[in-house]
Coordinates of C-alpha atoms and ligand atoms in Angstrom, one line a residue:
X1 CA 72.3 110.3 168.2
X2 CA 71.4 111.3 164.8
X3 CA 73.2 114.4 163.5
X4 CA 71.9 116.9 161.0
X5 CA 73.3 118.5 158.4
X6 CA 72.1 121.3 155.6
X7 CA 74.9 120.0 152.7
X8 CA 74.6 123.2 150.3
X9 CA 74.6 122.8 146.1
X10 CA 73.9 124.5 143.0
X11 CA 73.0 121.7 141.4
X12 CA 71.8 117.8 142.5
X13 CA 70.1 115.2 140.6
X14 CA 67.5 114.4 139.6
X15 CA 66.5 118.1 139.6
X16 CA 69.1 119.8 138.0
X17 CA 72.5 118.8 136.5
X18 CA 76.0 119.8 134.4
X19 CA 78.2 117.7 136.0
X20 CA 79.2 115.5 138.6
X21 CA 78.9 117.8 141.2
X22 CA 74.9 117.2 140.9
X23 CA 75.5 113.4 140.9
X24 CA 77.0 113.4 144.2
X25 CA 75.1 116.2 145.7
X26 CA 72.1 114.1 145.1
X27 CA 73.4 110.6 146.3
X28 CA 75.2 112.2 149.7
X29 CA 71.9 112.1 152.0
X30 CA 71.4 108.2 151.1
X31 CA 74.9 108.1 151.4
X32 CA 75.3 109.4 155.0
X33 CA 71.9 108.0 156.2
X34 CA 72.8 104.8 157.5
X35 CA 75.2 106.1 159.5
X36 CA 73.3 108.3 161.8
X37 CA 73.1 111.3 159.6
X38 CA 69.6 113.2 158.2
X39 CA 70.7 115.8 155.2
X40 CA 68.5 118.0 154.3
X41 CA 69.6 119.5 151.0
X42 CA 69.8 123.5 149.5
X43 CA 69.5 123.9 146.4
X44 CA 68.6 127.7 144.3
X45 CA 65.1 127.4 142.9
X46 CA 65.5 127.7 139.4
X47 CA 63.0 126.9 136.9
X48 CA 63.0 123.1 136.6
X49 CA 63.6 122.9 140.8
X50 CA 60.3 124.8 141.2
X51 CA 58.5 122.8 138.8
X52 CA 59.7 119.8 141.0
X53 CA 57.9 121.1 144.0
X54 CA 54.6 119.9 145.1
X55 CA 51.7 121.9 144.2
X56 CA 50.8 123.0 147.6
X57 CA 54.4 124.0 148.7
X58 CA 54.7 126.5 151.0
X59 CA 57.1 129.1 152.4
X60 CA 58.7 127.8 155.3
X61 CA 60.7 131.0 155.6
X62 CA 60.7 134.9 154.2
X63 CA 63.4 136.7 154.0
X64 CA 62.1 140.1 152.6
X65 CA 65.8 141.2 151.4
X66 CA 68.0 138.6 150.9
X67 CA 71.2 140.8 149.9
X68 CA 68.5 143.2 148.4
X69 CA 66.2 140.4 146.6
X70 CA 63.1 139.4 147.8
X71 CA 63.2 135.6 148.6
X72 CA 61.6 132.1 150.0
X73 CA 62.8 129.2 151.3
X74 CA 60.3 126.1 149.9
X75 CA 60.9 122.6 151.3
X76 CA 60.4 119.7 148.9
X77 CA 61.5 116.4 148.4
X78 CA 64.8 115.1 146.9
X79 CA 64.7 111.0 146.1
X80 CA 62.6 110.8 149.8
X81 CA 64.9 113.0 151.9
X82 CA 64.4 116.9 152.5
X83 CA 64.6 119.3 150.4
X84 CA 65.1 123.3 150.6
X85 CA 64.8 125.7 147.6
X86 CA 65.7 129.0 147.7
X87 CA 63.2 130.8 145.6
X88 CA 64.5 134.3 144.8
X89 CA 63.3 134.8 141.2
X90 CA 65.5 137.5 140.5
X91 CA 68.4 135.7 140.7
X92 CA 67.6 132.4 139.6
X93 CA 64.0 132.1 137.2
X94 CA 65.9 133.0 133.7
X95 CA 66.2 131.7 130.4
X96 CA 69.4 129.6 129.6
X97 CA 71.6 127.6 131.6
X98 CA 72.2 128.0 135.2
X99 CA 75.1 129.4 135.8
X100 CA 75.7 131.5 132.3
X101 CA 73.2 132.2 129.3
X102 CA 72.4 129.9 126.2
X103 CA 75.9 131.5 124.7
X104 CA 77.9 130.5 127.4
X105 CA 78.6 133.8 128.5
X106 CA 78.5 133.9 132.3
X107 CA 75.5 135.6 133.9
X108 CA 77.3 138.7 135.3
X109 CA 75.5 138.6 138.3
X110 CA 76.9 135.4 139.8
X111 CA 78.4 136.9 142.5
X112 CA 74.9 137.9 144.3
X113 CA 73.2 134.8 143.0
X114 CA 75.6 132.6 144.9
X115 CA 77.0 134.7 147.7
X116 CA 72.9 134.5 148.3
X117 CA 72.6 131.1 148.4
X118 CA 75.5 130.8 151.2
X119 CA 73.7 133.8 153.1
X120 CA 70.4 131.9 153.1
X121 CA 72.4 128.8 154.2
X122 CA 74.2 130.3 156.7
X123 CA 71.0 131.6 158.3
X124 CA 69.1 128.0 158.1
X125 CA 72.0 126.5 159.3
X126 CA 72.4 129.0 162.2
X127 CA 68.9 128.4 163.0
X128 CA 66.7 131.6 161.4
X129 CA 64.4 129.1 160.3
X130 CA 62.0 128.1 163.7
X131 CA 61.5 124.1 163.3
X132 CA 64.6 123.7 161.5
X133 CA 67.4 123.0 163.3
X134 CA 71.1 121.6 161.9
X135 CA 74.2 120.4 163.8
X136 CA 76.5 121.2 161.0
X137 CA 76.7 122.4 157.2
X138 CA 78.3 120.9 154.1
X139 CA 78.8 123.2 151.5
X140 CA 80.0 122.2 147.8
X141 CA 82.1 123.8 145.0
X142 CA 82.6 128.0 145.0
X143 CA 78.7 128.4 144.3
X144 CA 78.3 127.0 148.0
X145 CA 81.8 128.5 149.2
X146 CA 80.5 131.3 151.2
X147 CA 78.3 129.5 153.4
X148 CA 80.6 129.0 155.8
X149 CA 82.0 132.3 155.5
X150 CA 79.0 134.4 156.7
X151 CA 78.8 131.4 159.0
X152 CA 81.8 132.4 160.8
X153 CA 81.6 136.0 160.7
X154 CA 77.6 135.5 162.3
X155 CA 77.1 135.4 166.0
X156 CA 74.9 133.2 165.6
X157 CA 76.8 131.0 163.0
X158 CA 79.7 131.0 164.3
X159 CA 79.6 127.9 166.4
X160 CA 78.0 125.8 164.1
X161 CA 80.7 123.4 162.1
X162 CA 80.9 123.2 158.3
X163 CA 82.6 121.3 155.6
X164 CA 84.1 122.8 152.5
X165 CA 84.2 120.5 149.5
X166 CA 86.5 120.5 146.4
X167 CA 84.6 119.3 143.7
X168 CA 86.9 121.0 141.2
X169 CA 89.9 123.3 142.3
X170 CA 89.8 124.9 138.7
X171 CA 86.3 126.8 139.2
X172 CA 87.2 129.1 142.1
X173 CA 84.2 131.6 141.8
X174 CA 86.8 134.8 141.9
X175 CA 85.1 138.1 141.6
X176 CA 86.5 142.2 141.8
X177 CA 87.1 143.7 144.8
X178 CA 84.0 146.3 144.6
X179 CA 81.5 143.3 145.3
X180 CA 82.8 143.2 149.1
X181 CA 80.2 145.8 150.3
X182 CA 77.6 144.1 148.3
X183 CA 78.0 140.9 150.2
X184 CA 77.3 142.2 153.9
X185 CA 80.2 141.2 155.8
X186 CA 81.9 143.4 158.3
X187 CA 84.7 144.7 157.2
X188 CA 87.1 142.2 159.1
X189 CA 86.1 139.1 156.5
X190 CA 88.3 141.2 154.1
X191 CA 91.5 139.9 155.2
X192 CA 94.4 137.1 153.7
X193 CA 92.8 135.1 155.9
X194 CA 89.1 136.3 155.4
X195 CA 87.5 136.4 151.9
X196 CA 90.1 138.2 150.2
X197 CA 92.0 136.4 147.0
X198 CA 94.3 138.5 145.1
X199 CA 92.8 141.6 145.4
X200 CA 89.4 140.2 144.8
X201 CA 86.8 138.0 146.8
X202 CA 87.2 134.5 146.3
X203 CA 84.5 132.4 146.9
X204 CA 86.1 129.1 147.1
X205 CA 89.1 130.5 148.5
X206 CA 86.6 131.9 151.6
X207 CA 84.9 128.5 151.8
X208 CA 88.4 127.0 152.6
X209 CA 89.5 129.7 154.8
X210 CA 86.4 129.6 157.2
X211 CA 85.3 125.9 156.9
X212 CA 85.7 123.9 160.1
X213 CA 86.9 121.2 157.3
X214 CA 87.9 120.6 154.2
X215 CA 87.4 117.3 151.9
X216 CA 87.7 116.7 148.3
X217 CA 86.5 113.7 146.2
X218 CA 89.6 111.8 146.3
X219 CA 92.8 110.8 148.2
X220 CA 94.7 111.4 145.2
X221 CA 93.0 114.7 144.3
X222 CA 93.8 115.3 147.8
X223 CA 97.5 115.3 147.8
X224 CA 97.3 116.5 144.1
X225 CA 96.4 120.1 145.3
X226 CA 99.3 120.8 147.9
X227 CA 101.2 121.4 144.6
X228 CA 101.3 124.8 142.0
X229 CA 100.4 122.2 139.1
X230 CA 97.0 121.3 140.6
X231 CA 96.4 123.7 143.4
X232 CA 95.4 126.6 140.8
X233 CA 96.4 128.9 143.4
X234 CA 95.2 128.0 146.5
X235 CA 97.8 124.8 147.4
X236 CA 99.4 127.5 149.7
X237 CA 96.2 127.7 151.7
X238 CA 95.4 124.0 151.6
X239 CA 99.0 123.0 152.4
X240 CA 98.3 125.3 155.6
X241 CA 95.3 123.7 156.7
X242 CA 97.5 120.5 157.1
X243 CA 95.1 117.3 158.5
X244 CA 91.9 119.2 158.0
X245 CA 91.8 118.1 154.1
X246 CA 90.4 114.9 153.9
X247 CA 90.4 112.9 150.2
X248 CA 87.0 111.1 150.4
X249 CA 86.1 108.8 147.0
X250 CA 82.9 109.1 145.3
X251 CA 80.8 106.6 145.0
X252 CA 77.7 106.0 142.4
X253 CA 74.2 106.3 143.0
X254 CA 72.8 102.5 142.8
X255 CA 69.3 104.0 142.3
X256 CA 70.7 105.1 139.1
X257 CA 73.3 103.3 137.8
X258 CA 72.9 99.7 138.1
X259 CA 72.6 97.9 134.7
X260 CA 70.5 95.3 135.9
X261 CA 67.6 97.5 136.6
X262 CA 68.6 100.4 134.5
X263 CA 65.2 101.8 132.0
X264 CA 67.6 103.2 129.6
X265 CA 68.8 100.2 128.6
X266 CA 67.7 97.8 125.8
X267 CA 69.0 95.2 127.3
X268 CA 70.0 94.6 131.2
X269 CA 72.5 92.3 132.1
X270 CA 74.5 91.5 135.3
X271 CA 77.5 89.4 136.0
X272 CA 75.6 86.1 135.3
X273 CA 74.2 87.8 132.4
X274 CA 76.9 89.3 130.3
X275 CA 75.9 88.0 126.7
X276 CA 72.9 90.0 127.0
X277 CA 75.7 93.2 126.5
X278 CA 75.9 92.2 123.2
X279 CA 72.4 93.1 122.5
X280 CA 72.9 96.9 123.8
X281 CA 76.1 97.0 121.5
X282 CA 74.1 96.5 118.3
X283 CA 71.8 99.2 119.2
X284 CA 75.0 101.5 120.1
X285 CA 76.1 100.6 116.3
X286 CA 72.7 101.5 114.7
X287 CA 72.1 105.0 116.9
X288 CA 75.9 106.8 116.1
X289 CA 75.9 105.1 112.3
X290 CA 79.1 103.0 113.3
X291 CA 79.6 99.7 111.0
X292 CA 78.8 96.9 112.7
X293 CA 81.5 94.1 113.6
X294 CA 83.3 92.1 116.6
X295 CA 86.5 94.4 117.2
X296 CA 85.7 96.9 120.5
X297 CA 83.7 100.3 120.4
X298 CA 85.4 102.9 122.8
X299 CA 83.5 105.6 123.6
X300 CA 83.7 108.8 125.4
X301 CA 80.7 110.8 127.4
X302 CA 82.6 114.7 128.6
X303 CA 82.5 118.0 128.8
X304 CA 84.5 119.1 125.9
X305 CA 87.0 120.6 127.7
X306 CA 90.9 121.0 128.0
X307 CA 90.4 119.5 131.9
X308 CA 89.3 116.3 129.9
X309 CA 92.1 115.6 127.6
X310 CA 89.8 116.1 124.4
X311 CA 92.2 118.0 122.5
X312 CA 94.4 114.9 122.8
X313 CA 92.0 112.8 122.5
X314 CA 91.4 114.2 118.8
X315 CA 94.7 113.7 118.2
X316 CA 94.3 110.1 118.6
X317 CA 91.3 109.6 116.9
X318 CA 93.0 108.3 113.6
X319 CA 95.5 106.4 115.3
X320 CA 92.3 104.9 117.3
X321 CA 90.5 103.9 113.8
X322 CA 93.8 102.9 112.2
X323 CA 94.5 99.8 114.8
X324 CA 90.7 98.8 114.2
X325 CA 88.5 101.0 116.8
X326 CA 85.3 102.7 116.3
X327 CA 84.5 105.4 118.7
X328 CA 80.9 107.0 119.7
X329 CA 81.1 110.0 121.7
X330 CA 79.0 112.5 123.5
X331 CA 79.6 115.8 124.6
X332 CA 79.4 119.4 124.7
X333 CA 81.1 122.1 125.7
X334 CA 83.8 124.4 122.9
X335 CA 82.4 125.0 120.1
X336 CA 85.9 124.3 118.2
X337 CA 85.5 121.4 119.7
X338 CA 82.7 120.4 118.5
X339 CA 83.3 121.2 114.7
X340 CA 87.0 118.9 114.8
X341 CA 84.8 116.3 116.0
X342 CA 82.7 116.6 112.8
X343 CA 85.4 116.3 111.1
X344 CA 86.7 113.5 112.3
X345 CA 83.4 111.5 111.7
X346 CA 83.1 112.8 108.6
X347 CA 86.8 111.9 107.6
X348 CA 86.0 108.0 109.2
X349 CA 82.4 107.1 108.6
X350 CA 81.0 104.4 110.0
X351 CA 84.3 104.2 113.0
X352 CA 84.1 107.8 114.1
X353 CA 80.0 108.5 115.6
X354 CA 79.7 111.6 117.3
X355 CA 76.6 113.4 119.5
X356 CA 76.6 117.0 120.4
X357 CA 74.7 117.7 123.3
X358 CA 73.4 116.4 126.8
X359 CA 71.9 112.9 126.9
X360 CA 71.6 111.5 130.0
X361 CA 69.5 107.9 128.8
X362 CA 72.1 108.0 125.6
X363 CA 75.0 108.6 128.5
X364 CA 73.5 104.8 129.9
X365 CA 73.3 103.3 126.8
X366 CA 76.8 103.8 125.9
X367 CA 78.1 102.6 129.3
X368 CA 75.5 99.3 128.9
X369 CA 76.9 98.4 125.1
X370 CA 80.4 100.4 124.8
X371 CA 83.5 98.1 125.2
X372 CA 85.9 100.8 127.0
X373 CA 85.7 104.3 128.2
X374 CA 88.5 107.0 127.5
X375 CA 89.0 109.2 129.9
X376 CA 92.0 111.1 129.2
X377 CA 91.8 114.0 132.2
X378 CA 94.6 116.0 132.7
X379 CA 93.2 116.1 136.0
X380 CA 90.5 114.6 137.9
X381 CA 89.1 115.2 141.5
X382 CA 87.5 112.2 141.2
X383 CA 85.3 111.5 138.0
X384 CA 82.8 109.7 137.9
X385 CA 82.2 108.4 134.4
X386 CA 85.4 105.9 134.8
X387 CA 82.8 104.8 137.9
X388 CA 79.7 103.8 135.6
X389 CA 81.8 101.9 133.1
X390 CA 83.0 99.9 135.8
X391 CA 79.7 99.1 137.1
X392 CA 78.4 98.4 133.5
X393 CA 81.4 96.1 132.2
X394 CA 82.4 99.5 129.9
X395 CA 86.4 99.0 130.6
X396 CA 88.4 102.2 132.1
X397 CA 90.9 103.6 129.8
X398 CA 92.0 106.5 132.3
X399 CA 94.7 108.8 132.8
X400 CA 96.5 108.3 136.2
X401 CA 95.6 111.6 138.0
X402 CA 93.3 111.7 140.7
X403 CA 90.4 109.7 141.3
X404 CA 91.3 108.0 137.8
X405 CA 94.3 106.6 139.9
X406 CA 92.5 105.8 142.7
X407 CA 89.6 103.8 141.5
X408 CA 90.6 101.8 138.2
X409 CA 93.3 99.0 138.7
X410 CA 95.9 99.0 135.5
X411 CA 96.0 96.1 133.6
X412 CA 100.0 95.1 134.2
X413 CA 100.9 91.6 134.1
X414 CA 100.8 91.3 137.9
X415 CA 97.8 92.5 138.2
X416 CA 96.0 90.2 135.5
X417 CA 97.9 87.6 137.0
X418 CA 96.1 87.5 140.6
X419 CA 92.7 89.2 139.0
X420 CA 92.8 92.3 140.4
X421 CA 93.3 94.3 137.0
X422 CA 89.9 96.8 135.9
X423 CA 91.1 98.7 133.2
X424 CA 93.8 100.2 131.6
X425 CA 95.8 103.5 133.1
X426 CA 98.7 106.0 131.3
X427 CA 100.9 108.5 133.1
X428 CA 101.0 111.4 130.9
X429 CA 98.5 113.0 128.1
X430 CA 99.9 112.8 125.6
X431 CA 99.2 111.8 122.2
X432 CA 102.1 108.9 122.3
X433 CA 101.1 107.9 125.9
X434 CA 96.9 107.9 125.0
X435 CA 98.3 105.9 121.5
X436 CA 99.7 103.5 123.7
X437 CA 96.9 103.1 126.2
X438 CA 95.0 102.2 123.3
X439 CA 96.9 100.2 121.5
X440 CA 97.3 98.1 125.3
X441 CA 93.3 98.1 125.0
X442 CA 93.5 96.6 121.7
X443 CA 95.6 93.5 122.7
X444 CA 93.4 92.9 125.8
X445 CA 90.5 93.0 124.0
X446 CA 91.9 90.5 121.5
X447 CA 92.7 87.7 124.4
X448 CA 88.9 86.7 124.9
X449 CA 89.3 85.8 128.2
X450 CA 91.7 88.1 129.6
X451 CA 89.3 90.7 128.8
X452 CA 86.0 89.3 130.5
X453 CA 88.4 88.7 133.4
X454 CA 89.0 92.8 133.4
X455 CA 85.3 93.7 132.7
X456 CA 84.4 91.0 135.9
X457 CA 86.7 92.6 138.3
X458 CA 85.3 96.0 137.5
X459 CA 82.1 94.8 137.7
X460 CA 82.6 93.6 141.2
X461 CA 84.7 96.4 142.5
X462 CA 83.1 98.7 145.1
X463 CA 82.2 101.5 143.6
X464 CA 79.7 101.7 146.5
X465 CA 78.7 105.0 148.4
X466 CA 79.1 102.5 151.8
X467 CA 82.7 103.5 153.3
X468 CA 82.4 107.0 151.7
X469 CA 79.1 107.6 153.5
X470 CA 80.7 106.6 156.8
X471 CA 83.7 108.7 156.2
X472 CA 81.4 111.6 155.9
X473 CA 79.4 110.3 158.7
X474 CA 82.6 110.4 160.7
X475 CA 83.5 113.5 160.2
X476 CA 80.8 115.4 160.9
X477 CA 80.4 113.9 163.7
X478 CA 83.7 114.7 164.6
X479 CA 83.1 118.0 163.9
X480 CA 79.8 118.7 166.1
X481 CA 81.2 116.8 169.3
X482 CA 84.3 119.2 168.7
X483 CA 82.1 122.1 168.5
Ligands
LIG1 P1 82.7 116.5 135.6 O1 81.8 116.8 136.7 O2 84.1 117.1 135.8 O3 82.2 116.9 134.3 P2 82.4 113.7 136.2 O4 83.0 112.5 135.6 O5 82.5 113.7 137.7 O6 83.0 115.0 135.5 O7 80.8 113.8 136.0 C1 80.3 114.0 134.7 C2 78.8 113.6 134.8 O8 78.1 114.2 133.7 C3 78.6 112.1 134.6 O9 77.4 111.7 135.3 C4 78.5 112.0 133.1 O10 77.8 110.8 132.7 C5 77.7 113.2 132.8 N1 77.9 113.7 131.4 C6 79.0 114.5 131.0 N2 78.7 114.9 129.7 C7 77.5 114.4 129.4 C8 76.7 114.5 128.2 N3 77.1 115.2 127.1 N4 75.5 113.9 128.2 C9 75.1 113.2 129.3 N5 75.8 113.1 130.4 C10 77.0 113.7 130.4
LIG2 C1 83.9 117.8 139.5 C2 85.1 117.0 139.0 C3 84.9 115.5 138.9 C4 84.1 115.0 140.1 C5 82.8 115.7 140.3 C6 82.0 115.2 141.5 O1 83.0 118.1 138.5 O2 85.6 117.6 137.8 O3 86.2 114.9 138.8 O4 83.8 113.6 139.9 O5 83.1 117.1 140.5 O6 82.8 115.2 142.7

C-alpha cells in the first residue's frame, strides 16, 4: 500500500536554496518513491516559490488567520511530484534573503513565520485540507520543528506519526518565552517535556520532543549528538529518546549531479572518459586567474563559517601554496571572512583564486575540473559537497566528523592496497593536522596511478539516494502501521 507523507521545508531545490538542507529536501520524494511512498512537499511561498507556480494556480485551501495572517495553501509542482506553498505574504513576500535581510540581520519575526508554516502543516497533515489526505509528516530543521508539535497537542493531529530531522543541531530556532501565547498552544505544550527550552520556546527542541521519530543525516552525526561537544544542548533529550534516533546518509540528486550529463560543464566525462577532466581544469584556471600547470588545484565551495573549518583553513593557505597547490574557492557568509580571503589572493596571485558569492553552475564546474575538495568541518551532519566531488572524480580531503567519516574512505596503505581508498581524512582541525592532510594529498597526487585509482573508487562509490530512500521508506512505514 502506498503511504503518504507531507515532509515539511523552508527551503528545497530547485526552488529555493542556502544549503544542503534544500538539496535533500528536494531529492527525498524521488528518493522515497520507489519504495511505496508519495511525498507531497511544504514549502513557505516566498517570492521566487510563487513565481514557480503555474499561472492558473489555485487555492486549494484558506485559512483566513493563520496565527493572525491571512494565508493560502497553492499546490504546484516540485521536479514531477506535488507541491504545497504556503502563501501568507506577510510573512514570507520581502526583500532579502529568506530567513534574515540583505545584512544578515535575522528577520525578527521568525518565530511567526515558521511556527506558521508547522501550524499550516499540522492542519494538512491532520486532514483540514478535503482531498488531501497524509499517513504521516516529515518535518526538517527548527523552521519545520513545530509541526509535529501542534500535531500532538491537536485532536485531530494527534494520531498521525511524524518524523523530526536533524539537518544541523547548531540552528535550534530558540526564541523568548513571551512568544508562547502567540503560538496557540494550550497551555500544557509549555512543559520540559513540551515546547519549553531554557526558559524559552525551542523550536527544534519541540520538534524532538513531540516527533514520533527522530533521524539525522548520518550514523555518525547520529552518535555524535548524545554528547555536550556536538549535542549543543539538546544530547540530553536525544540520549533520552534512545532507538528512536535513526542516522540515515544523504544521498545526491542524480538529476543534478551527474557529470556525464551535467550543462554546467564544459566538458562531461565519465569513468571511461576521464581525460576529458582535463579540459574543465583549463577553464577552472582561466575563470579564478590561477597560473596554469600539471601540479593539483584544490578547491573549496562553503559557507564561510566557523562550522566549516574556514578559519583554519586560512591558516593553511600558505602552507597549501608553499608545497605547490593553487586553490579556487567559493563562498559567502562573514564578512571578515571574506576580506582574509582577499588577502590571501592578493598575497599569492595566480595560486590563491577566490569568489564571493553563490554560484551554483560555478559550484559544478569546480567539482567537474578541481583535483580535491577541502572540507575541513569541525562538524558535519552529513555534508554534501564531499558527495559531489566524489561523483565528479574531485578527491575528498575531509575532516573525520560526521558524515565526512561516514562517506569518504582514507587513503592509508591498506586501503589503497585492496582499492577501497576515496580520499584523504584527518582527526582534528587543526592547522598541523589540515597541513598534513595536505601535504598526504600532495604525495598521492604525485603517484600517477595511485591517484586515478582514488578518484575511480570515488567515482564508483554509492553515493546513491537507493538504500537511504528505503530507510526512510521503512520507517515511515513503521511508523503508520504502529499508529
Ligand atoms: P551546509 O548545508 O551545511 O552548508 P552541505 O555540504 O550539506 O553543507 O551543503 C551545501 C550545499 O550548498 C551544497 O550543495 C554546496 O554545493 C552548496 N554551496 C555552498 N556554498 C555555495 C556557494 N557559495 N555557491 C554555490 N553553492 C554553494
Ligand atoms: C545541514 C548540514 C550538512 C548537511 C545538510 C543536509 O546544512 O550542515 O552537513 O549535509 O544539512 O542534510
Amino acid at each position: 500500500m502506498t503511504i503518504r507523507v507531507l515532509s515539511v521545508a523552508s527551503e528545497a531545490v530547485p526552488l529555493v536554496k542556502t544549503g544542503g538542507l534544500a538539496d535533500v529536501a528536494g531529492a527525498l520524494p524521488a528518493a522515497v518513491a520507489p519504495h511505496g511512498v508519495a511525498m507531497t512537499t511544504l514549502v513557505p511561498g516566498y517570492p521566487a516559490v510563487l513565481a514557480a507556480l503555474p499561472k492558473k494556480a489555485k487555492a486549494v485551501h484558506v485559512w483566513p488567520s493563520l496565527l493572525g495572517e491571512p494565508a493560502r495553501l497553492m499546490a504546484g509542482d516540485l521536479g514531477g511530484h506535488p507541491l504545497l506553498v504556503l502563501d501568507a505574504p506577510g510573512l514570507f513576500v520581502r526583500d532579502g534573503g529568506i530567513y534574515g535581510d540583505a545584512a544578515g540581520k535575522d528577520w525578527a519575526d521568525n518565530w511567526l513565520r515558521f511556527a506558521a508554516l508547522g501550524r499550516a502543516a499540522a492542519d494538512v497533515a491532520s486532514g483540514a485540507v478535503k482531498k488531501l489526505g497524509f499517513d504521516a509528516l516529515h518535518a526538517h530543521d527548527w523552521q519545520a520543528g513545530m509541526a509535529p508539535a501542534y500535531l500532538r497537542y491537536s485532536p485531530a493531529g494527534a494520531t498521525v506519526p511524524s518524523v523530526m530531522t536533524i539537518h544541523n543541531m547548531a540552528f535550534q530556532g530558540h526564541f523568548g518565552v513571551d512568544r508562547f501565547p502567540g503560538l496557540g498552544l494550550p497551555p500544557e505544550a509549555w512543559s520540559i517535556d513540551g515546547v519549553e527550552y531554557h526558559g524559552g520556546v525551542g523550536f527544534l527542541k519541540a520538534g524532538l520532543a513531540s516527533a514520533s521519530a527522530i533521524t539525522t543525516v548520518s550514523p555518525t552525526y547520529a552518535r555524535e549528538i548524545r554528547t555536550a561537544e556536538f549535542g549543543m544542548g539538546l544530547e540530553g533529550l536525544i540520549r533520552s529518546r534512545g532507538g528512536d534516533v535513526l542516522g540515515i546518509v544523504n544521498g545526491i540528486d542524480p538529476a543534478q549531479w551527474n557529470p556525464e550529463h551535467d550543462p554546467a560543464l564544459p566538458a562531461r566525462f565519465g569513468l571511461r572518459t576521464l581525460a576529458k577532466r582535463a579540459v574543465n581544469k583549463r577553464v577552472l584556471e582561466a575563470e579564478f586567474g590561477l597560473e596554469p600547470g600539471d601540479g593539483p588545484i584544490f578547491i573549496v565551495i562553503s559557507r564561510l563559517t566557523w562550522q566549516k573549518g574556514m578559519d583554519v583553513l586560512f591558516e593553511a593557505i600558505d602552507h597549501l601554496v608553499g608545497v605547490g597547490g593553487r586553490l579556487a574557492l567559493l563562498g559567502s557568509g562573514d564578512m571578515a571572512m571574506e576580506a582574509k580571503l582577499h588577502a590571501a589572493a592578493a598575497r599569492h596571485p595566480g595560486r590563491i583564486g577566490v569568489r564571493i558569492g553563490y554560484d551554483e553552475a560555478l559550484s559544478h564546474r569546480m567539482q567537474g575540473g578541481g583535483d580535491a575538495i577541502l572540507v575541513p568541518s569541525r562538524f558535519e551532519p552529513c555534508g554534501l559537497t564531499q558527495l559531489y566531488g566524489l561523483a565528479y572524480g574531485c578527491v575528498p580531503v575531509v575532516s573525520r566528523t560526521g558524515g565526512l567519516a561516514d562517506t569518504v574512505v582514507d587513503a592509508n596503505i591498506a586501503a589503497i592496497a585492496v582499492g577501497a581508498a576515496t580520499g584523504v581524512q584527518f582527526n582534528v582541525v587543526t592547522y598541523a593536522a589540515l597541513a598534513e592532510a595536505i601535504d598526504r594529498t600532495m604525495g598521492l597526487y604525485r603517484q600517477p596511478e595511485v591517484w586515478r585509482a582514488i578518484v575511480r573508487a570515488g567515482m564508483k562509490s554509492d553515493f546513491s539516494w537507493g538504500r537511504s530512500g528505503k530507510a526512510y521508506a521503512d520507517l515511515y512505514r513503521r511508523l503508520t502501521e504502529s499508529a
